[in-house]
Coordinates of C-alpha atoms in Angstrom, one line a residue:
Chain K
M1 CA 63.6 69.6 123.0
T2 CA 59.9 68.3 122.4
I3 CA 59.0 65.8 119.7
T4 CA 55.5 65.8 118.5
E5 CA 54.2 62.8 116.7
T6 CA 51.1 62.6 114.3
T7 CA 50.7 59.2 113.0
G8 CA 48.8 58.7 109.8
S9 CA 48.2 55.5 107.8
T10 CA 51.2 55.4 105.6
H11 CA 53.7 57.4 107.7
T12 CA 54.1 59.6 110.8
I13 CA 54.9 63.3 111.0
V14 CA 57.5 64.2 113.7
T15 CA 58.0 67.9 114.7
I16 CA 60.9 68.5 116.7
C17 CA 61.2 72.1 118.5
G18 CA 64.4 73.2 120.1
T19 CA 67.8 71.7 120.0
L20 CA 69.0 68.2 118.5
D21 CA 72.4 67.7 120.2
A22 CA 74.4 65.3 122.2
S23 CA 72.1 65.7 125.2
T24 CA 68.9 65.3 123.2
A25 CA 69.8 62.8 120.6
P26 CA 69.0 59.8 122.9
D27 CA 65.3 61.1 123.3
F28 CA 65.2 61.6 119.5
R29 CA 66.1 57.9 119.0
N30 CA 63.7 56.9 121.6
S31 CA 60.8 58.3 120.4
P32 CA 58.2 55.8 119.0
A33 CA 58.0 56.4 115.3
I34 CA 62.0 57.0 115.3
A35 CA 62.6 54.0 117.1
D36 CA 60.4 51.8 114.7
P37 CA 62.7 51.0 111.8
S38 CA 59.8 50.1 109.4
R39 CA 58.0 53.4 109.7
T40 CA 58.6 56.2 107.4
V41 CA 58.5 59.5 109.0
V42 CA 58.4 63.3 108.0
I43 CA 60.3 65.4 110.1
D44 CA 59.3 68.8 110.4
L45 CA 62.4 71.0 111.2
D46 CA 60.7 74.3 111.1
K47 CA 61.2 74.8 115.1
M48 CA 64.6 73.3 115.3
D49 CA 67.0 75.9 116.3
F50 CA 70.2 74.2 116.4
L51 CA 71.7 70.7 114.9
D52 CA 75.1 69.6 115.9
S53 CA 77.3 66.6 114.6
S54 CA 75.7 64.4 117.4
G55 CA 72.3 65.3 116.3
L56 CA 73.2 64.8 112.7
G57 CA 74.6 61.4 113.5
A58 CA 71.3 60.2 115.3
L59 CA 69.5 61.4 111.9
V60 CA 71.9 59.6 109.6
G61 CA 71.8 56.5 111.9
V62 CA 68.1 56.3 112.1
L63 CA 68.0 57.0 108.2
R64 CA 70.3 54.0 107.8
R65 CA 68.2 51.8 109.8
K66 CA 65.0 52.8 108.2
Q67 CA 66.5 52.1 104.8
E68 CA 67.4 48.9 105.9
A69 CA 63.8 48.1 106.8
N70 CA 62.6 49.6 103.4
A71 CA 61.4 52.9 105.1
T72 CA 63.0 56.5 104.9
I73 CA 62.9 59.7 106.6
L74 CA 61.8 62.9 104.7
L75 CA 62.8 66.3 106.2
S76 CA 60.8 69.4 105.7
C77 CA 61.0 73.2 106.4
M78 CA 64.8 73.5 107.2
N79 CA 65.7 77.0 108.3
P80 CA 68.9 78.3 107.1
P81 CA 71.2 77.5 110.0
V82 CA 70.2 74.0 109.9
R83 CA 70.4 73.6 106.2
K84 CA 74.0 74.7 106.4
V85 CA 74.9 71.8 108.5
F86 CA 73.4 69.5 105.9
D87 CA 75.0 71.2 103.0
I88 CA 78.7 71.4 104.5
T89 CA 78.3 67.8 105.6
G90 CA 77.2 66.4 102.4
T91 CA 74.2 64.8 104.2
C92 CA 71.7 66.5 102.1
K93 CA 72.3 64.0 99.4
L94 CA 71.1 61.2 101.8
F95 CA 67.8 62.8 102.6
H96 CA 64.7 64.1 100.7
I97 CA 64.2 67.5 101.6
F98 CA 61.1 69.6 101.2
D99 CA 60.3 73.3 101.9
D100 CA 56.8 72.4 103.0
T101 CA 55.5 69.7 105.3
D102 CA 52.5 69.3 103.5
A103 CA 54.6 68.6 99.9
A104 CA 56.6 65.9 102.2
N105 CA 53.3 64.7 103.5
D106 CA 52.0 64.0 100.2
Y107 CA 55.4 62.7 98.7
A108 CA 55.5 60.2 101.5
A109 CA 51.7 59.1 101.0
T110 CA 51.7 58.8 97.1
Y111 CA 55.4 58.4 95.9
L112 CA 56.8 56.0 98.4
R113 CA 53.6 54.0 98.5
G114 CA 54.7 52.6 95.0
R115 CA 57.9 51.1 96.5
Chain X
M1 CA 68.4 104.4 76.3
P2 CA 67.5 103.1 79.8
Q3 CA 66.4 99.5 80.0
P4 CA 62.8 99.0 81.1
P5 CA 62.5 97.5 84.8
L6 CA 62.2 94.1 84.7
R7 CA 59.0 93.5 86.7
H8 CA 56.5 91.1 86.2
P9 CA 52.8 92.2 85.6
G10 CA 50.3 91.4 88.3
N11 CA 50.3 90.3 91.8
H12 CA 53.7 89.9 93.1
N13 CA 53.2 86.4 94.7
N14 CA 52.2 85.2 91.3
A15 CA 55.2 86.6 89.6
M16 CA 57.5 84.5 87.5
K17 CA 59.9 82.3 89.5
T18 CA 63.0 80.3 88.8
L19 CA 64.5 77.2 90.0
I20 CA 68.3 76.5 89.0
A21 CA 68.9 73.0 89.6
I22 CA 72.6 71.9 89.2
K23 CA 73.9 68.4 89.8
E24 CA 77.4 67.3 90.7
Q25 CA 77.4 64.6 88.0
H26 CA 77.3 67.3 85.2
Q27 CA 80.2 69.3 86.8
S28 CA 82.5 66.7 87.8
W29 CA 84.7 67.5 85.0
V30 CA 85.1 71.1 86.5
R31 CA 86.4 69.5 89.9
D32 CA 88.8 67.2 88.2
A33 CA 90.4 70.1 86.0
F34 CA 90.3 72.8 88.8
P35 CA 90.1 71.1 92.1
N36 CA 90.0 74.4 94.2
M37 CA 87.3 76.0 92.2
H38 CA 83.4 75.6 92.8
P39 CA 81.9 74.6 89.4
L40 CA 79.1 77.5 89.6
L41 CA 82.0 79.8 89.8
L42 CA 84.0 78.8 86.7
P43 CA 84.7 81.9 85.0
L44 CA 83.3 82.3 81.4
C45 CA 85.1 85.4 80.0
N46 CA 85.7 86.7 83.8
K47 CA 82.1 86.2 85.0
P48 CA 81.2 83.3 87.0
F49 CA 78.9 80.7 85.4
I50 CA 76.2 81.1 87.9
E51 CA 76.0 84.8 87.3
Y52 CA 75.0 84.1 83.5
L53 CA 72.0 81.9 84.9
I54 CA 71.0 84.6 87.4
D55 CA 71.1 87.3 84.7
F56 CA 68.9 85.0 82.4
A57 CA 66.4 84.3 85.1
I58 CA 66.1 88.0 85.7
L59 CA 65.7 88.8 82.0
A60 CA 62.9 86.1 82.0
G61 CA 61.0 88.3 84.6
S62 CA 62.0 86.4 87.7
R63 CA 62.0 88.3 91.1
E64 CA 62.7 84.9 93.0
I65 CA 65.3 82.5 92.3
R66 CA 66.0 79.3 94.0
L67 CA 69.3 77.7 93.6
L68 CA 69.1 73.8 94.1
S69 CA 72.3 71.4 94.1
D70 CA 73.0 68.1 95.5
G71 CA 76.4 69.3 96.5
S72 CA 77.6 72.1 98.6
L73 CA 76.4 75.6 97.9
M74 CA 78.1 77.4 100.9
E75 CA 80.7 79.0 98.7
I76 CA 77.9 80.2 96.3
E77 CA 75.8 81.5 99.2
E78 CA 78.8 83.5 100.7
I79 CA 79.3 85.1 97.4
C80 CA 75.7 85.6 96.0
Q81 CA 74.2 86.0 99.4
T82 CA 70.6 86.9 99.2
G83 CA 70.6 88.2 95.7
S84 CA 70.1 91.8 96.7
R85 CA 72.9 93.0 94.3
W86 CA 70.8 91.7 91.3
G87 CA 67.5 93.2 93.2
V88 CA 66.1 89.7 93.3
E89 CA 65.4 87.4 96.3
L90 CA 67.9 84.2 96.1
T91 CA 67.4 81.3 98.3
Y92 CA 69.2 78.0 98.4
A93 CA 68.0 74.4 98.6
N94 CA 69.3 70.8 98.4
I95 CA 68.3 68.0 96.1
R96 CA 69.2 64.5 95.8
P97 CA 71.3 63.4 92.5
E98 CA 68.3 61.2 91.2
D99 CA 65.6 64.1 91.5
G100 CA 63.8 64.9 88.2
E101 CA 61.8 68.0 87.4
R102 CA 58.7 66.5 89.3
E103 CA 60.7 66.0 92.3
L104 CA 62.2 69.4 92.1
L105 CA 58.9 71.1 91.9
H106 CA 57.4 68.8 94.6
K107 CA 60.2 69.6 97.0
N108 CA 60.0 73.3 96.2
R109 CA 56.4 73.6 96.3
K110 CA 56.1 76.3 99.0
F111 CA 58.6 78.4 96.9
C112 CA 56.5 77.8 93.6
N113 CA 53.4 78.3 95.2
G114 CA 51.5 77.7 92.2
S115 CA 53.3 80.5 90.2
R116 CA 54.6 80.3 86.7
T117 CA 58.0 78.6 87.2
M118 CA 61.2 78.4 85.1
I119 CA 63.4 75.4 85.7
L120 CA 67.0 75.8 84.5
N121 CA 68.1 72.2 85.0
G122 CA 71.8 71.0 84.4
Y123 CA 75.3 72.3 83.7
T124 CA 74.4 74.3 80.6
F125 CA 75.2 77.7 78.8
I126 CA 72.2 79.6 77.7
D127 CA 72.9 81.6 74.6
Y128 CA 70.7 84.6 75.6
D129 CA 70.9 88.1 74.3
K130 CA 70.2 91.1 76.8
R131 CA 68.6 93.2 74.5
L132 CA 65.6 90.7 74.0
D133 CA 62.5 90.5 76.2
Y134 CA 62.2 86.8 77.3
R135 CA 59.4 87.8 79.6
V136 CA 57.5 87.1 76.7
L137 CA 58.9 83.6 76.2
A138 CA 58.8 82.9 79.9
N139 CA 54.9 84.0 80.3
H140 CA 53.6 82.2 77.1
S141 CA 55.7 79.2 76.5
A142 CA 53.9 76.0 77.0
T143 CA 54.3 74.2 80.0
G144 CA 57.3 71.5 79.6
P145 CA 60.8 71.8 78.2
I146 CA 61.5 74.5 75.5
A147 CA 65.2 73.9 75.0
S148 CA 67.3 70.8 75.9
C149 CA 70.9 69.6 75.4
S150 CA 73.0 66.4 76.6
T151 CA 73.5 68.2 80.1
G152 CA 70.3 69.8 81.0
S153 CA 67.3 71.7 79.9
I154 CA 64.9 74.9 80.2
A155 CA 61.4 73.9 81.1
F156 CA 58.3 75.9 82.3
A157 CA 55.7 74.6 85.1
G158 CA 52.5 76.6 85.7
S159 CA 49.8 77.8 83.2
P160 CA 51.1 80.0 80.5
E161 CA 49.2 83.3 79.5
P162 CA 47.6 83.3 76.3
A163 CA 50.0 84.6 73.5
A164 CA 49.2 87.5 71.4
D165 CA 49.7 86.9 67.6
D166 CA 52.1 89.9 67.2
N167 CA 54.3 88.6 70.1
P168 CA 57.2 86.4 68.5
L169 CA 59.0 84.2 71.0
P170 CA 62.7 84.9 71.1
A171 CA 64.7 81.9 69.9
L172 CA 66.8 80.3 72.7
R173 CA 70.1 78.1 72.3
I174 CA 71.6 76.2 75.1
T175 CA 75.1 74.5 74.9
P176 CA 76.2 71.9 77.0
L177 CA 79.1 72.9 79.5
D178 CA 80.5 69.4 79.7
S179 CA 84.4 69.7 79.1
L180 CA 87.3 72.0 78.9
R181 CA 86.7 72.2 75.2
S182 CA 83.2 73.6 75.6
C183 CA 84.4 75.9 78.3
Y184 CA 87.0 77.4 76.1
H185 CA 84.7 77.7 73.1
I186 CA 81.8 79.4 75.0
A187 CA 84.3 81.7 76.5
M188 CA 85.8 82.6 73.2
Q189 CA 82.0 83.0 71.7
I190 CA 81.3 85.2 74.6
L191 CA 84.5 87.3 74.0
E192 CA 83.4 87.9 70.5
T193 CA 79.9 88.9 71.1
G194 CA 79.9 89.7 74.9
A195 CA 79.3 93.5 75.1
E196 CA 76.2 93.3 73.1
R197 CA 74.6 90.1 74.3
Y198 CA 75.8 89.8 77.8
V199 CA 76.5 91.9 80.9
L200 CA 80.2 91.5 81.2
P201 CA 82.6 92.8 84.2
G202 CA 85.1 95.4 83.6
Y203 CA 85.3 98.9 81.8
G204 CA 85.6 99.4 78.2
S205 CA 86.0 102.6 76.3
E206 CA 85.6 100.9 73.1
P207 CA 83.7 97.4 72.1
G208 CA 85.6 94.2 72.4
C209 CA 87.8 95.4 75.3
A210 CA 86.7 95.2 78.8
I211 CA 89.4 95.9 81.4
G212 CA 88.9 95.4 85.4
R213 CA 90.3 97.4 88.2
N214 CA 93.8 98.0 89.3
V215 CA 95.3 96.8 86.0
A216 CA 98.9 98.3 85.4
I217 CA 99.7 98.3 81.7
A218 CA 103.3 99.0 80.7
K219 CA 103.7 101.6 77.9
T220 CA 105.2 99.2 75.6
A221 CA 102.5 96.5 76.2
E222 CA 100.0 96.0 73.5
I223 CA 96.4 95.1 73.5
R224 CA 94.7 93.7 70.4
K225 CA 90.9 93.3 70.6
P226 CA 88.8 91.6 71.4
V227 CA 90.2 91.1 75.1
S228 CA 88.9 90.6 78.8
I229 CA 91.1 91.4 81.5
G230 CA 90.1 91.1 85.2
N231 CA 91.1 92.9 88.4
N232 CA 94.6 93.5 89.8
V233 CA 96.5 92.4 86.7
Q234 CA 100.2 93.5 85.6
L235 CA 101.1 93.7 81.9
L236 CA 104.8 94.2 82.0
P237 CA 106.7 95.8 79.2
G238 CA 106.6 94.2 75.7
T239 CA 103.7 91.8 76.3
I240 CA 101.1 91.4 73.8
I241 CA 97.7 90.6 74.7
G242 CA 95.1 89.3 72.3
P243 CA 93.4 89.1 69.8
M244 CA 91.1 86.5 71.7
A245 CA 92.6 86.6 75.0
V246 CA 90.8 86.4 78.4
I247 CA 93.2 87.2 81.2
G248 CA 91.6 86.6 85.0
S249 CA 92.0 88.4 88.0
N250 CA 95.4 88.6 90.0
V251 CA 97.5 87.7 87.1
I252 CA 101.0 89.0 86.2
I253 CA 102.2 88.6 82.5
D254 CA 105.9 89.0 82.4
K255 CA 108.0 90.8 79.9
G256 CA 107.8 90.1 76.2
S257 CA 105.2 87.4 76.5
S258 CA 102.4 87.1 74.3
I259 CA 98.7 85.6 74.8
S260 CA 96.2 85.1 72.0
G261 CA 93.3 82.7 71.7
S262 CA 93.9 81.7 75.3
I263 CA 92.4 82.0 78.6
I264 CA 94.6 82.9 81.8
F265 CA 92.7 81.8 85.0
D266 CA 92.8 83.9 88.2
N267 CA 96.0 83.8 90.3
T268 CA 98.5 83.0 87.5
Y269 CA 102.0 84.2 86.8
I270 CA 103.3 83.9 83.0
G271 CA 106.9 84.1 82.9
E272 CA 109.1 86.1 80.3
Q273 CA 109.2 85.7 76.6
L274 CA 106.5 83.2 76.4
E275 CA 104.1 82.6 73.5
I276 CA 100.6 81.2 74.7
E277 CA 98.4 80.3 71.8
G278 CA 94.9 78.5 72.1
R279 CA 95.4 77.3 75.6
I280 CA 94.1 77.6 79.0
A281 CA 96.7 78.4 81.9
S282 CA 95.7 77.9 85.4
G283 CA 98.3 78.3 88.2
N284 CA 101.3 76.3 87.0
T285 CA 99.2 74.0 84.7
L286 CA 98.9 74.4 81.0
I287 CA 96.0 72.9 79.2
D288 CA 95.2 72.2 75.4
P289 CA 91.4 72.6 75.5
E290 CA 91.0 70.5 72.4
S291 CA 92.6 67.4 73.5
G292 CA 92.4 68.0 77.4
A293 CA 96.1 67.2 77.7
S294 CA 97.8 69.2 80.3
V295 CA 101.1 69.8 81.6
A296 CA 102.3 71.1 85.0
M297 CA 105.2 73.3 84.9
E298 CA 108.0 72.5 87.4
D299 CA 109.9 75.9 86.8
P300 CA 108.1 78.7 88.7
H301 CA 109.8 81.3 86.2
L302 CA 107.6 79.8 83.4
L303 CA 104.2 79.4 84.9
T304 CA 103.2 79.4 88.6
G305 CA 100.1 80.0 90.8
I306 CA 100.0 83.1 92.7
H307 CA 99.1 82.3 96.4
S308 CA 97.4 84.6 99.0
A309 CA 99.2 84.9 102.3
T310 CA 98.4 82.6 105.1
N311 CA 95.6 84.2 107.0
S312 CA 95.9 84.7 111.0
A313 CA 93.3 82.4 111.8
T314 CA 95.0 79.3 110.0
L315 CA 98.4 80.5 111.6
L316 CA 96.7 80.3 115.2
R317 CA 95.4 76.9 114.4
K318 CA 98.7 75.6 113.2
T319 CA 100.6 77.0 116.1
I320 CA 98.0 75.5 118.7
H321 CA 98.2 72.1 116.7
A322 CA 101.9 72.2 116.7
L323 CA 102.1 72.9 120.5
A324 CA 99.7 69.9 121.2
A325 CA 101.6 67.8 119.1
A326 CA 104.9 68.9 120.7
I327 CA 103.3 67.9 124.3
L328 CA 102.0 64.5 122.8
I329 CA 105.6 63.9 121.5
L330 CA 107.1 64.5 125.0
L331 CA 104.3 62.6 126.9
Q332 CA 104.7 59.5 124.3
A333 CA 108.4 59.5 123.7
I334 CA 109.5 57.5 126.5
P335 CA 106.8 54.6 126.1
V336 CA 107.7 54.6 122.4
I337 CA 111.4 54.1 123.3
I338 CA 110.6 51.3 125.5
L339 CA 107.7 49.5 123.6
Y340 CA 108.7 50.2 119.9
P341 CA 111.8 48.0 119.8
L342 CA 109.8 45.2 121.8
L343 CA 106.8 45.2 119.6
R344 CA 108.8 45.5 116.3
L345 CA 111.1 42.7 117.1
Q346 CA 108.0 40.7 118.0
G347 CA 106.5 41.8 114.5
K348 CA 103.3 43.2 116.2
W349 CA 103.9 46.8 115.3
K350 CA 104.6 47.5 111.6
N351 CA 103.5 50.6 109.7
G352 CA 99.8 51.5 110.8
P353 CA 97.5 50.6 113.7
I354 CA 98.4 48.1 116.3
T355 CA 96.0 45.4 115.7
Q356 CA 96.9 42.5 118.1
Q357 CA 96.3 43.4 121.7
A358 CA 96.7 40.2 123.4
G359 CA 99.9 41.2 125.6
L360 CA 100.2 44.1 128.0
A361 CA 102.9 45.8 125.7
E362 CA 100.3 45.9 122.9
T363 CA 97.6 46.9 124.9
L364 CA 99.7 49.7 126.6
A365 CA 100.7 50.8 123.2
A366 CA 97.2 50.9 121.6
R367 CA 95.7 52.6 125.0
L368 CA 98.4 55.4 124.3
S369 CA 97.8 55.6 120.6
L370 CA 101.6 55.2 120.1
D371 CA 100.9 53.9 116.5
R372 CA 100.2 57.6 115.7
F373 CA 103.5 58.7 117.2
P374 CA 105.3 58.7 113.8
L375 CA 103.0 61.2 112.3
L376 CA 103.2 63.8 115.4
P377 CA 106.4 65.5 113.9
K378 CA 104.5 66.2 110.4
V379 CA 102.3 68.4 112.7
L380 CA 105.2 70.5 113.9
L381 CA 106.2 70.9 110.2
G382 CA 102.8 72.0 109.4
Q383 CA 102.2 69.1 107.1
L384 CA 99.3 67.5 109.1
A385 CA 96.8 68.8 111.7
I386 CA 96.7 67.2 115.2
I387 CA 92.9 66.5 114.5
G388 CA 90.8 66.6 111.2
S389 CA 90.3 64.1 108.7
A390 CA 91.8 60.6 108.9
P391 CA 95.7 60.5 108.0
R392 CA 96.4 60.8 104.3
S393 CA 92.9 62.1 103.4
N394 CA 93.1 64.3 100.3
S395 CA 89.5 65.0 99.8
P396 CA 88.6 68.7 99.0
G397 CA 87.7 70.7 102.1
C398 CA 89.2 67.9 104.5
R399 CA 92.2 68.6 106.5
P400 CA 94.6 65.5 106.8
A401 CA 95.6 65.0 110.4
V402 CA 96.9 62.6 112.7
F403 CA 93.6 61.8 114.7
S404 CA 90.3 62.1 113.0
Y405 CA 87.0 63.9 114.4
A406 CA 85.3 60.6 113.5
E407 CA 87.4 59.0 116.3
A408 CA 86.8 61.5 118.5
E409 CA 82.7 61.5 118.0
D410 CA 80.6 58.4 118.3
W411 CA 80.8 57.7 114.4
P412 CA 82.3 55.1 112.1
V413 CA 85.9 55.9 111.5
T414 CA 85.7 54.8 107.8
G415 CA 83.5 55.4 104.7
S416 CA 81.1 58.2 103.8
D417 CA 79.6 58.4 107.5
A418 CA 83.2 59.5 108.8
A419 CA 83.4 62.2 106.1
I420 CA 80.2 63.8 107.2
V421 CA 81.5 64.4 110.8
E422 CA 84.9 65.5 109.6
R423 CA 83.4 68.0 107.1
Y424 CA 81.1 69.4 110.1
H425 CA 84.2 69.9 112.6
A426 CA 86.4 71.3 109.6
V427 CA 83.9 74.2 109.4
H428 CA 82.6 74.4 113.0
S429 CA 85.6 73.7 115.1
T430 CA 87.9 76.4 116.5
P431 CA 91.6 75.7 117.4
F432 CA 90.7 75.4 121.0
N433 CA 87.9 73.0 120.4
D434 CA 90.4 70.9 118.5
I435 CA 92.4 70.3 121.7
G436 CA 89.3 69.0 123.5
M437 CA 88.7 66.7 120.4
T438 CA 92.1 65.3 120.4
I439 CA 91.8 64.4 124.1
K440 CA 88.3 62.8 123.1
A441 CA 90.0 60.8 120.3
L442 CA 92.9 59.7 122.4
I443 CA 90.2 58.4 124.9
N444 CA 87.6 57.0 122.5
R445 CA 90.4 55.2 120.1
P446 CA 91.2 52.4 122.6
H447 CA 87.5 52.1 123.7
K448 CA 86.5 51.8 120.0
R449 CA 89.1 49.2 119.4
N450 CA 88.1 47.2 122.4
A451 CA 84.5 47.2 121.4
G452 CA 85.4 46.2 118.1
A453 CA 87.5 43.2 119.4
A454 CA 84.6 42.2 121.6
A455 CA 82.2 42.4 118.6

């Protein structure tokens, strides 16, 4: 798995490429924007090819910590297999999910600024 | 006369698109009344609710439709798939319960792509007429809502085309689908006007009578229009069906019974010499749609559900779980025989987990998960799984079990987060994976308890 971070003034765009599972979840948790609880991030999942329960656990855990610090995670560009994991586990209710990273970016920059 | 093709003029990318957004808060009554039925598949006159919305979107000129929900769409996706059976492209996405129309458009910006978009928002029935051209309405209505009711609305986004004076916009009425009563009345209304207004399932040589496949009708059975009968139905001698009767699929109506002004849902058996009038029957439950009162019949000769046989995958899982439980019983039997009387006398082992771990006996009992021993025989009887959801969990889609997936994984074992991992494994785990997860749960449980005690 490779993680790329693009930092803006209000939030960071994190692009995940590859698999988020038990073996890669620690790397994900330790990446700078993810580890910073007060930083809102847009996670681009376009190139994520697999997500298991450990990866999902990492995402939910990070979301919980960020929400406690009044930040959040926005997800974008989920492919159907990854969306299915969110769908069956009911975690889709927890996240803001966008079909376009630019839309998520705009949402983070405008809507969340008013919080 | 053949219908004109429902093609939007101009560039395909700028063609009309439809977002169908349905939130769980509006459909919770369906979950309560019919726990095993996805609310979007609620049959209205033997046609699933979602198909009415898709039909209307097509009549409005949509070639691309996206279904949005804050609940699971997996079951719908398996049935509707890519929408090829309607000749449209059907995609799926998830929303949050609090999302308004603005958020829906924002979260689906790539799908909408600046095109004219119709938003069917909420759990409502659209009273359309297939003979009318709703493309006129879709193309020329002003941006914003054009119809609304207590449970939803129809709205448009994107610039409308200028309307020609001689193009009257067809009127549109939407009805809230918010109770059994409304479900019943809508089904009856469709039955009365169905063939003309809607595309309904089943064959009919005359108006007001739609009959599905594999329907066996006895010579002395009588059908009084209007009726709608599903697939795989048996009407035994002397039965009277109708007027105003909707019979679902996989239904048996036994000798001498009469059904009028009623809806018989799928997989229902109606016993002999019964008169059902103005009711909804589903499985062994008879419901008065006006008051919502229901009665579950104890006598299977009167009313009962028709269940499909257990499939081989379920049988394999149950067998493997039972074998695992038998091995665990054998392994735990001797420690239980020694430790249970001792701890019971000391009052340290009641019903439930062993909480005090000060002494050697309690620590040993906890490490061996002996508190779950009383549940293991239930796995042999097929009442519980060896691993699944927490014991006594009865949420839909969950599998009550001796050990939970949350205990096996590094997740909190209670609350909504536990439900996440349990639902994940309920879908993805194979019977053989379950054995590995059970071993993980056996190893992790004492570790977690110690961590909790240390905290």
